[in-house]
mmCIF file of C-alpha atoms (C1' of nucleotides) in Angstrom:
data_model
loop_
_atom_site.group_PDB
_atom_site.id
_atom_site.type_symbol
_atom_site.label_atom_id
_atom_site.label_comp_id
_atom_site.label_asym_id
_atom_site.label_seq_id
_atom_site.Cartn_x
_atom_site.Cartn_y
_atom_site.Cartn_z
ATOM 1 C CA MET A 62 -18.480 -156.627 144.039
ATOM 2 C CA LEU A 63 -22.128 -156.878 143.163
ATOM 3 C CA VAL A 64 -24.628 -154.282 144.253
ATOM 4 C CA PHE A 65 -28.348 -154.572 143.841
ATOM 5 C CA GLN A 66 -30.326 -151.625 142.578
ATOM 6 C CA SER A 67 -34.089 -151.419 142.453
ATOM 7 C CA THR A 68 -35.612 -150.397 139.168
ATOM 8 C CA MET A 69 -38.821 -148.456 138.534
ATOM 9 C CA GLU A 70 -40.667 -151.730 138.142
ATOM 10 C CA GLY A 71 -39.416 -152.918 141.472
ATOM 11 C CA LYS A 72 -37.046 -155.413 139.931
ATOM 12 C CA ARG A 73 -33.655 -155.794 141.457
ATOM 13 C CA GLU A 74 -30.754 -155.358 139.038
ATOM 14 C CA GLU A 75 -27.231 -156.436 139.726
ATOM 15 C CA ILE A 76 -24.587 -153.780 139.335
ATOM 16 C CA ARG A 77 -21.006 -154.824 139.364
ATOM 17 C CA LYS A 78 -18.415 -152.600 141.003
ATOM 18 C CA GLY A 79 -14.725 -152.801 141.672
ATOM 19 C CA PRO A 80 -11.862 -153.985 139.508
ATOM 20 C CA TRP A 81 -12.572 -154.849 135.925
ATOM 21 C CA LYS A 82 -12.025 -158.323 134.528
ATOM 22 C CA ALA A 83 -10.381 -158.928 131.177
ATOM 23 C CA GLU A 84 -13.651 -160.312 129.832
ATOM 24 C CA GLU A 85 -15.465 -157.138 130.789
ATOM 25 C CA ASP A 86 -12.819 -155.062 129.080
ATOM 26 C CA GLU A 87 -13.251 -157.129 125.976
ATOM 27 C CA VAL A 88 -16.994 -156.585 125.943
ATOM 28 C CA LEU A 89 -16.518 -152.885 126.416
ATOM 29 C CA ILE A 90 -13.943 -152.656 123.647
ATOM 30 C CA ASN A 91 -16.223 -154.530 121.289
ATOM 31 C CA HIS A 92 -19.040 -152.170 122.097
ATOM 32 C CA VAL A 93 -16.885 -149.147 121.324
ATOM 33 C CA LYS A 94 -15.704 -150.753 118.109
ATOM 34 C CA LYS A 95 -19.301 -151.185 117.031
ATOM 35 C CA TYR A 96 -20.913 -148.010 118.262
ATOM 36 C CA GLY A 97 -18.101 -145.671 119.165
ATOM 37 C CA PRO A 98 -17.361 -144.221 122.600
ATOM 38 C CA ARG A 99 -20.937 -143.267 123.408
ATOM 39 C CA ASP A 100 -24.230 -144.729 124.571
ATOM 40 C CA TRP A 101 -22.574 -145.971 127.719
ATOM 41 C CA SER A 102 -25.797 -146.631 129.516
ATOM 42 C CA SER A 103 -26.996 -148.878 126.703
ATOM 43 C CA ILE A 104 -24.237 -151.322 127.561
ATOM 44 C CA ARG A 105 -26.096 -152.295 130.694
ATOM 45 C CA SER A 106 -29.572 -151.981 129.247
ATOM 46 C CA LYS A 107 -28.556 -154.424 126.509
ATOM 47 C CA GLY A 108 -27.320 -156.784 129.199
ATOM 48 C CA LEU A 109 -23.753 -156.748 127.893
ATOM 49 C CA LEU A 110 -22.254 -155.785 131.230
ATOM 50 C CA GLN A 111 -23.510 -155.360 134.778
ATOM 51 C CA ARG A 112 -21.793 -152.021 134.966
ATOM 52 C CA THR A 113 -23.261 -148.562 135.005
ATOM 53 C CA GLY A 114 -22.758 -146.381 131.962
ATOM 54 C CA LYS A 115 -20.642 -144.151 134.094
ATOM 55 C CA SER A 116 -18.363 -146.960 135.079
ATOM 56 C CA CYS A 117 -18.030 -148.100 131.465
ATOM 57 C CA ARG A 118 -17.149 -144.647 130.258
ATOM 58 C CA LEU A 119 -14.575 -144.224 133.001
ATOM 59 C CA ARG A 120 -12.991 -147.544 132.200
ATOM 60 C CA TRP A 121 -12.750 -146.672 128.530
ATOM 61 C CA VAL A 122 -11.443 -143.174 129.033
ATOM 62 C CA ASN A 123 -8.897 -144.041 131.681
ATOM 63 C CA LYS A 124 -7.663 -147.480 130.708
ATOM 64 C CA LEU A 125 -8.884 -148.863 127.410
ATOM 65 C CA ARG A 126 -8.692 -145.876 125.096
ATOM 66 C CA PRO A 127 -5.892 -146.256 122.529
ATOM 67 C CA ASN A 128 -2.618 -144.361 122.834
ATOM 68 C CA LEU A 129 -2.749 -143.990 126.586
ATOM 69 C CA LYS A 130 0.519 -143.743 128.467
ATOM 70 C CA ASN A 131 -0.524 -146.277 131.053
ATOM 71 C CA GLY A 132 2.005 -146.980 133.765
ATOM 72 C CA CYS A 133 4.351 -144.353 132.455
ATOM 73 C CA LYS A 134 5.505 -141.686 134.857
ATOM 74 C CA PHE A 135 5.061 -138.046 133.995
ATOM 75 C CA SER A 136 8.023 -136.717 132.099
ATOM 76 C CA LEU A 137 9.716 -133.524 133.141
ATOM 77 C CA GLU A 138 8.032 -131.638 130.367
ATOM 78 C CA GLU A 139 4.631 -133.049 131.237
ATOM 79 C CA GLU A 140 5.115 -132.002 134.828
ATOM 80 C CA ARG A 141 5.978 -128.520 133.753
ATOM 81 C CA VAL A 142 2.971 -128.314 131.502
ATOM 82 C CA VAL A 143 0.676 -129.448 134.289
ATOM 83 C CA ILE A 144 2.125 -126.914 136.688
ATOM 84 C CA GLU A 145 1.671 -124.085 134.254
ATOM 85 C CA LEU A 146 -1.795 -125.060 133.156
ATOM 86 C CA GLN A 147 -2.975 -125.658 136.696
ATOM 87 C CA ALA A 148 -1.920 -122.126 137.452
ATOM 88 C CA GLN A 149 -3.776 -120.895 134.438
ATOM 89 C CA PHE A 150 -6.928 -122.988 134.501
ATOM 90 C CA GLY A 151 -7.128 -124.126 138.107
ATOM 91 C CA ASN A 152 -8.262 -127.677 138.777
ATOM 92 C CA LYS A 153 -9.663 -128.168 135.311
ATOM 93 C CA TRP A 154 -8.055 -131.540 134.896
ATOM 94 C CA ALA A 155 -9.909 -132.539 131.780
ATOM 95 C CA ARG A 156 -8.891 -129.336 130.088
ATOM 96 C CA ILE A 157 -5.303 -129.710 131.194
ATOM 97 C CA ALA A 158 -5.254 -133.289 129.983
ATOM 98 C CA THR A 159 -6.051 -132.135 126.451
ATOM 99 C CA TYR A 160 -2.586 -130.611 126.339
ATOM 100 C CA LEU A 161 -0.956 -133.892 127.315
ATOM 101 C CA PRO A 162 -1.106 -136.603 124.684
ATOM 102 C CA GLY A 163 -1.906 -139.964 126.209
ATOM 103 C CA ARG A 164 -2.835 -138.569 129.600
ATOM 104 C CA THR A 165 -6.286 -138.578 131.129
ATOM 105 C CA ASP A 166 -7.840 -136.131 133.500
ATOM 106 C CA ASN A 167 -7.531 -138.824 136.146
ATOM 107 C CA ASP A 168 -3.811 -139.097 135.481
ATOM 108 C CA VAL A 169 -3.346 -135.375 135.817
ATOM 109 C CA LYS A 170 -5.499 -135.196 138.923
ATOM 110 C CA ASN A 171 -3.634 -138.036 140.593
ATOM 111 C CA PHE A 172 -0.301 -136.585 139.641
ATOM 112 C CA TRP A 173 -1.224 -133.210 141.042
ATOM 113 C CA SER A 174 -2.645 -134.454 144.309
ATOM 114 C CA SER A 175 0.284 -136.714 145.035
ATOM 115 C CA ARG A 176 2.609 -133.871 144.200
ATOM 116 C CA GLN A 177 0.730 -131.565 146.543
ATOM 117 C CA LYS A 178 0.993 -134.096 149.332
ATOM 118 C CA ARG A 179 4.668 -134.517 148.723
ATOM 119 C CA LEU A 180 5.299 -130.799 148.759
ATOM 120 C CA ALA A 181 3.180 -130.315 151.854
ATOM 121 C CA ARG A 182 5.262 -132.895 153.605
ATOM 122 C CA ILE A 183 8.487 -131.307 152.526
ATOM 123 C CA LEU A 184 7.312 -127.896 153.609
ATOM 124 C CA GLN A 185 6.187 -129.259 156.918
ATOM 125 C CA ASN A 186 9.606 -130.716 157.419
ATOM 126 C CA SER A 187 11.333 -127.524 156.430
ATOM 127 C CA ALA A 188 9.038 -125.522 158.710
ATOM 128 C CA THR A 189 10.204 -127.568 161.656
ATOM 129 C CA PRO A 190 13.989 -127.476 161.465
ATOM 130 C CA SER A 191 14.389 -130.190 164.015
ATOM 131 C CA SER A 192 12.461 -132.578 161.880
ATOM 132 C CA SER A 193 13.969 -131.441 158.613
ATOM 133 C CA HIS A 194 17.381 -132.276 159.876
ATOM 134 C CA SER A 195 16.358 -135.127 162.022
ATOM 135 C CA LYS A 196 17.072 -138.655 161.105
ATOM 136 C CA SER A 197 13.458 -139.326 160.285
ATOM 137 C CA HIS A 198 13.750 -141.393 157.201
ATOM 138 C CA LYS A 199 12.770 -140.187 153.805
ATOM 139 C CA THR A 200 11.644 -142.414 151.033
ATOM 140 C CA SER A 201 13.490 -142.195 147.775
ATOM 141 C CA ARG A 202 10.700 -140.060 146.395
ATOM 142 C CA GLU A 203 10.960 -137.577 149.179
ATOM 143 C CA VAL A 204 14.591 -136.793 148.700
ATOM 144 C CA SER A 205 14.877 -133.404 147.090
ATOM 145 C CA THR A 206 14.189 -133.888 143.463
ATOM 146 C CA PHE A 207 13.717 -131.631 140.536
ATOM 147 C CA HIS A 208 9.975 -132.118 140.974
ATOM 148 C CA ASP A 209 10.025 -131.166 144.584
ATOM 149 C CA VAL A 210 12.216 -128.224 144.716
ATOM 150 C CA PRO A 211 11.435 -124.924 143.088
ATOM 151 C CA THR A 212 8.163 -126.096 141.615
ATOM 152 C CA LEU A 213 6.535 -125.507 144.927
ATOM 153 C CA GLN A 214 3.132 -124.672 143.710
ATOM 154 C CA ALA A 215 1.330 -123.011 140.949
ATOM 155 C CA PRO A 216 0.362 -119.556 142.133
ATOM 156 C CA LYS A 217 -3.022 -118.057 141.634
ATOM 157 C CA PHE A 218 -3.211 -116.246 138.350
ATOM 158 C CA THR A 219 -4.945 -112.975 138.810
ATOM 159 C CA SER A 220 -6.570 -111.144 135.971
ATOM 160 C CA SER A 221 -3.848 -108.545 136.121
ATOM 161 C CA MET A 222 -1.247 -111.239 135.808
ATOM 162 C CA GLU A 223 -3.024 -112.636 132.819
ATOM 163 C CA GLU A 224 -3.168 -109.207 131.239
ATOM 164 C CA GLU A 225 0.489 -108.755 131.907
ATOM 165 C CA LEU A 226 1.264 -112.077 130.353
ATOM 166 C CA SER A 227 -0.819 -111.450 127.307
ATOM 167 C CA SER A 228 0.700 -108.040 126.793
ATOM 168 C CA LYS A 229 4.245 -109.281 127.133
ATOM 169 C CA ALA A 230 3.970 -112.664 125.551
ATOM 170 C CA PRO A 231 3.935 -111.729 121.878
ATOM 171 C CA SER A 232 7.095 -109.656 121.932
ATOM 172 C CA CYS A 233 8.861 -112.096 124.143
ATOM 173 C CA SER A 234 7.968 -115.281 122.405
ATOM 174 C CA SER A 235 8.087 -114.094 118.833
ATOM 175 C CA SER A 236 11.424 -112.387 119.097
ATOM 176 C CA ASN A 237 12.916 -115.290 120.918
ATOM 177 C CA MET A 238 11.418 -117.734 118.498
ATOM 178 C CA GLU A 239 13.031 -115.878 115.636
ATOM 179 C CA LYS A 240 16.359 -115.697 117.329
ATOM 180 C CA ALA A 241 16.277 -119.179 118.668
ATOM 181 C CA GLY A 242 15.137 -120.939 115.545
ATOM 182 C CA THR A 243 13.856 -124.260 116.770
ATOM 183 C CA ILE A 244 13.574 -123.102 120.332
ATOM 184 C CA LYS A 245 10.020 -122.942 121.599
ATOM 185 C CA MET A 246 8.697 -121.101 124.580
ATOM 186 C CA VAL A 247 6.880 -123.108 127.176
ATOM 187 C CA PRO A 248 4.716 -121.703 129.946
ATOM 188 C CA LEU A 249 5.935 -121.862 133.452
ATOM 189 C CA PRO A 250 4.567 -120.046 136.449
ATOM 190 C CA ASP A 251 6.539 -118.202 139.006
ATOM 191 C CA LEU A 252 7.345 -121.252 140.987
ATOM 192 C CA VAL A 253 8.751 -120.046 144.231
ATOM 193 C CA ASN A 254 8.643 -117.227 146.620
ATOM 194 C CA PRO A 255 8.989 -114.163 144.436
ATOM 195 C CA LYS A 256 10.891 -112.420 147.168
ATOM 196 C CA LEU A 257 13.570 -114.979 146.802
ATOM 197 C CA LEU A 258 13.488 -115.825 143.161
ATOM 198 C CA HIS A 259 12.614 -113.897 140.098
ATOM 199 C CA PHE A 260 12.183 -114.746 136.490
ATOM 200 C CA ASP A 261 9.933 -114.018 133.614
ATOM 201 C CA ALA A 262 7.256 -116.466 132.709
ATOM 202 C CA HIS A 263 6.026 -115.911 129.214
ATOM 203 C CA PHE A 264 5.308 -118.853 127.041
ATOM 204 C CA GLU A 265 2.926 -120.373 124.650
ATOM 205 C CA LEU A 266 1.386 -123.766 125.040
ATOM 206 C CA THR A 267 -0.137 -125.788 122.323
ATOM 207 C CA PRO A 268 -3.056 -128.086 122.942
ATOM 208 C CA TYR A 269 -2.721 -131.763 122.295
ATOM 209 C CA GLU A 270 -3.888 -131.768 118.713
ATOM 210 C CA ASN A 271 -1.357 -129.095 117.745
ATOM 211 C CA TYR A 272 1.449 -130.406 119.831
ATOM 212 C CA PRO A 273 4.739 -129.387 118.279
ATOM 213 C CA CYS A 274 7.500 -131.607 117.097
ATOM 214 C CA PRO A 275 9.360 -132.985 120.111
ATOM 215 C CA ASP A 276 12.639 -132.536 118.340
ATOM 216 C CA SER A 277 12.666 -128.834 118.940
ATOM 217 C CA GLN A 278 14.813 -127.501 121.704
ATOM 218 C CA LEU A 279 13.080 -126.494 124.867
ATOM 219 C CA GLN A 280 13.700 -123.206 126.524
ATOM 220 C CA ILE A 281 12.833 -123.033 130.157
ATOM 221 C CA PRO A 282 12.889 -119.874 132.200
ATOM 222 C CA PHE A 283 15.161 -120.333 135.107
ATOM 223 C CA PRO A 284 14.697 -118.513 138.370
ATOM 224 C CA ASN A 285 17.234 -115.944 139.294
ATOM 225 C CA ILE A 286 18.752 -117.331 142.412
ATOM 226 C CA LEU A 287 21.912 -115.353 142.086
ATOM 227 C CA GLN A 288 20.557 -112.236 143.671
ATOM 228 C CA PRO A 289 18.268 -113.037 146.556
ATOM 229 C CA GLN A 290 16.220 -110.016 147.415
ATOM 230 C CA GLN A 291 16.253 -110.550 151.105
ATOM 231 C CA ASP A 292 18.840 -111.387 153.655
ATOM 232 C CA LEU A 293 19.200 -115.079 153.927
ATOM 233 C CA THR A 294 21.380 -117.286 155.979
ATOM 234 C CA PHE A 295 22.538 -120.469 154.411
ATOM 235 C CA SER A 296 24.620 -123.229 155.735
ATOM 236 C CA PRO A 297 28.236 -123.425 154.608
ATOM 237 C CA ASP A 298 27.222 -126.088 152.117
ATOM 238 C CA SER A 299 24.580 -123.864 150.642
ATOM 239 C CA GLN A 300 26.870 -120.893 150.533
ATOM 240 C CA GLU A 301 29.417 -122.950 148.705
ATOM 241 C CA LEU A 302 26.818 -124.049 146.240
ATOM 242 C CA LEU A 303 25.542 -120.535 145.689
ATOM 243 C CA ALA A 304 29.086 -119.418 145.084
ATOM 244 C CA GLY A 305 29.308 -122.156 142.519
ATOM 245 C CA LEU A 306 26.323 -120.677 140.692
ATOM 246 C CA GLU A 307 28.494 -117.762 139.711
ATOM 247 C CA ASP A 308 30.757 -120.121 137.856
ATOM 248 C CA PRO A 309 29.965 -119.515 134.185
ATOM 249 C CA HIS A 310 30.199 -123.224 133.519
ATOM 250 C CA PHE A 311 27.859 -124.168 136.321
ATOM 251 C CA PHE A 312 24.858 -124.254 134.025
ATOM 252 C CA ASP A 313 26.488 -126.158 131.233
ATOM 253 C CA VAL A 314 24.119 -129.016 131.899
ATOM 254 C CA PHE A 315 21.346 -126.834 130.527
ATOM 255 C CA GLY A 316 23.005 -126.483 127.170
ATOM 256 C CA PRO A 317 24.526 -123.523 125.390
ATOM 257 C CA VAL A 318 23.896 -120.271 127.161
ATOM 258 C CA ASP A 319 26.064 -117.350 128.028
ATOM 259 C CA ALA A 320 26.654 -116.902 131.685
ATOM 260 C CA PRO A 321 25.671 -113.208 131.662
ATOM 261 C CA GLN A 322 22.246 -114.253 130.426
ATOM 262 C CA LEU A 323 21.690 -115.995 133.691
ATOM 263 C CA THR A 324 20.905 -112.857 135.559
ATOM 264 C CA ASN A 325 17.395 -111.512 136.053
ATOM 265 C CA GLY A 326 14.796 -113.382 134.132
ATOM 266 C CA ALA A 327 17.262 -115.586 132.366
ATOM 267 C CA GLN A 328 15.879 -118.367 130.255
ATOM 268 C CA LEU A 329 17.849 -121.494 129.829
ATOM 269 C CA PRO A 330 17.625 -123.535 126.714
ATOM 270 C CA VAL A 331 17.622 -127.078 127.913
ATOM 271 C CA GLU A 332 19.240 -129.713 125.800
ATOM 272 C CA GLU A 333 16.672 -132.118 124.487
ATOM 273 C CA SER A 334 18.822 -134.991 125.638
ATOM 274 C CA PHE A 335 18.643 -133.588 129.119
ATOM 275 C CA LEU A 336 14.890 -133.756 129.180
ATOM 276 C CA LYS A 337 14.204 -136.731 127.001
ATOM 277 C CA PRO A 338 13.661 -139.952 128.920
ATOM 278 C CA VAL A 339 15.056 -143.237 127.790
ATOM 279 C CA ARG A 340 12.161 -145.560 127.160
ATOM 280 C CA SER A 341 12.124 -149.310 127.121
ATOM 281 C CA PHE A 342 9.518 -150.938 124.962
ATOM 282 C CA ARG A 343 7.947 -154.369 124.963
ATOM 283 C CA ASN A 344 5.553 -155.052 122.093
ATOM 284 C CA ASP A 345 5.387 -151.333 121.380
ATOM 285 C CA VAL A 346 4.307 -150.629 124.941
ATOM 286 C CA ILE A 347 6.422 -148.448 127.154
ATOM 287 C CA VAL A 348 7.439 -150.606 130.076
ATOM 288 C CA LYS A 349 10.082 -148.351 131.538
ATOM 289 C CA GLU A 350 10.933 -144.687 131.278
ATOM 290 C CA GLU A 351 13.846 -143.059 132.938
ATOM 291 C CA TYR A 352 16.295 -140.264 132.543
ATOM 292 C CA ASP A 353 19.420 -142.072 131.593
ATOM 293 C CA ASN A 354 21.542 -138.989 131.716
ATOM 294 C CA PRO A 355 24.625 -138.461 133.809
ATOM 295 C CA VAL A 356 23.289 -135.089 134.830
ATOM 296 C CA ASN A 357 19.650 -135.956 135.166
ATOM 297 C CA PRO A 358 17.351 -133.488 136.895
ATOM 298 C CA ASP A 359 16.974 -135.501 140.046
ATOM 299 C CA ALA A 360 20.661 -136.014 140.424
ATOM 300 C CA PHE A 361 21.176 -132.333 139.798
ATOM 301 C CA PHE A 362 19.060 -131.346 142.770
ATOM 302 C CA ASP A 363 20.124 -134.235 144.882
ATOM 303 C CA ASP A 364 23.416 -132.424 145.125
ATOM 304 C CA PHE A 365 21.819 -129.441 146.801
ATOM 305 C CA PRO A 366 22.249 -129.145 150.538
ATOM 306 C CA THR A 367 19.064 -129.999 152.321
ATOM 307 C CA ASP A 368 18.591 -126.539 153.790
ATOM 308 C CA MET A 369 18.753 -124.847 150.411
ATOM 309 C CA PHE A 370 14.996 -124.595 150.312
ATOM 310 C CA ASP A 371 14.250 -123.930 153.910
ATOM 311 C CA HIS A 372 13.565 -120.323 153.052
ATOM 312 C CA ILE A 373 10.719 -121.032 150.747
ATOM 313 C CA GLU A 374 7.457 -119.775 152.134
ATOM 314 C CA PRO A 375 4.717 -122.254 152.946
ATOM 315 C CA LEU A 376 2.007 -122.688 150.396
ATOM 316 C CA PRO A 377 -1.102 -120.627 150.781
ATOM 317 C CA SER A 378 -4.158 -122.776 151.026
ATOM 318 C CA PRO A 379 -6.335 -122.878 147.925
ATOM 319 C CA SER A 380 -8.954 -120.899 149.768
ATOM 320 C CA ASP A 381 -6.535 -117.996 149.909
ATOM 321 C CA TRP A 382 -6.160 -117.935 146.139
ATOM 322 C "C1'" DA B 281 11.303 -161.633 157.789
ATOM 323 C "C1'" DA B 282 7.939 -158.712 159.540
ATOM 324 C "C1'" DT B 283 6.092 -154.398 159.973
ATOM 325 C "C1'" DC B 284 5.364 -149.694 159.069
ATOM 326 C "C1'" DC B 285 4.693 -145.959 156.174
ATOM 327 C "C1'" DG B 286 4.294 -143.289 152.000
ATOM 328 C "C1'" DT B 287 3.030 -143.231 147.188
ATOM 329 C "C1'" DC B 288 0.496 -144.420 143.261
ATOM 330 C "C1'" DC B 289 -3.510 -145.291 140.826
ATOM 331 C "C1'" DA B 290 -7.977 -147.421 139.649
ATOM 332 C "C1'" DA B 291 -12.448 -146.741 140.616
ATOM 333 C "C1'" DC B 292 -16.463 -144.748 142.922
ATOM 334 C "C1'" DC B 293 -19.443 -140.828 144.252
ATOM 335 C "C1'" DG B 294 -21.804 -136.538 143.903
ATOM 336 C "C1'" DC B 295 -22.822 -132.667 141.329
ATOM 337 C "C1'" DG B 296 -23.633 -129.687 137.409
ATOM 338 C "C1'" DG B 297 -24.544 -129.001 132.555
ATOM 339 C "C1'" DC B 298 -26.856 -130.267 128.552
ATOM 340 C "C1'" DA B 299 -30.080 -132.427 125.373
ATOM 341 C "C1'" DC B 300 -34.432 -133.981 124.582
ATOM 342 C "C1'" DG B 301 -39.284 -134.964 125.037
ATOM 343 C "C1'" DT C 264 -40.861 -124.094 130.581
ATOM 344 C "C1'" DC C 265 -40.122 -128.052 133.117
ATOM 345 C "C1'" DG C 266 -38.732 -132.752 134.179
ATOM 346 C "C1'" DT C 267 -35.775 -136.492 133.264
ATOM 347 C "C1'" DG C 268 -31.862 -138.980 131.851
ATOM 348 C "C1'" DC C 269 -27.235 -139.032 130.325
ATOM 349 C "C1'" DC C 270 -22.648 -137.504 130.288
ATOM 350 C "C1'" DG C 271 -18.532 -135.332 131.930
ATOM 351 C "C1'" DC C 272 -15.884 -133.462 135.599
ATOM 352 C "C1'" DG C 273 -13.679 -132.945 140.076
ATOM 353 C "C1'" DG C 274 -13.140 -134.858 144.679
ATOM 354 C "C1'" DT C 275 -12.320 -138.777 147.380
ATOM 355 C "C1'" DT C 276 -11.272 -143.434 148.772
ATOM 356 C "C1'" DG C 277 -9.099 -147.785 149.347
ATOM 357 C "C1'" DG C 278 -6.050 -151.394 147.831
ATOM 358 C "C1'" DA C 279 -1.562 -152.629 145.910
ATOM 359 C "C1'" DC C 280 3.074 -151.915 145.979
ATOM 360 C "C1'" DG C 281 7.725 -150.710 147.302
ATOM 361 C "C1'" DG C 282 11.219 -148.815 150.308
ATOM 362 C "C1'" DA C 283 12.891 -148.153 154.962
ATOM 363 C "C1'" DT C 284 13.444 -149.742 159.550
#
DNA sequence: AATCCGTCCAACCGCGGCACG
DNA sequence: TCGTGCCGCGGTTGGACGGAT
């Protein structure tokens, strides 16, 4: 698309909008090679491209920059990081993106908004039992997944919560780090209705440039769903499942952990293999990423009865934060 | 096969902050 | 100190795509 813009001298300049052509990309890349990722507006003033400086910068940052994970879905760990950091920083997507190697603020923003829509839809369905159990079709993405379920929304972090976290974090993380060896603590907010679930959320995150070795074992706090703090009525399926949670081997998929640890505030070390996606490469580019694990997260929650999460409270609107 | 519907994502827009003259 | 231009960020939009009916 070409748009005409009048200049100070009254001349009309063509400004190109819309999808980028390969030739334009090439010009932009050459410019960055020569001058670095700056002076975006000079690209147009030099007549190299009929794009605004803004548009050039955006194209570079979101698509052309090296080491981007283009076309690669957010991994489980990335999702968790986004959820935690959104709770901590709010909608500071650029800041959040600095903690995610290869991700742009646009990626994070898009991921978050689509996730919010998905959760809103799920909550709407669960709020209207007739529809939640109706035969209205669900797309494959809508079926209860690990992403959809307890990670309902990042709660507002109040200053008192932050103080609490900062006061507890050192003892929690350092002692656990010592005990756990390679285990690292990762932030995670209280993800669901605290009346229903309870767990501690004390972690440390490392920004992009200091990102730790991925070989270390992850330790994820797991909500205590063994002792609901309010009377709940579940379907027979759900009751059966909840009974199954008391089976000490139920959580074996999360790796070595003693069943008694799974009470209040338990933290589950998750096997790296459980989280690590299997990636397919073509010419060093990731073309496919999936969890090729017999007990992958999605499959794990797919087994939950559909009414398991009907008791989760609706999200407060951001204005209520 | 056609259509509908939901999701994803690239790109644009508007605004605020900052540097510089 | 003020005005201007540039850059970066967050919000929004619209097209492409894929799954379900």
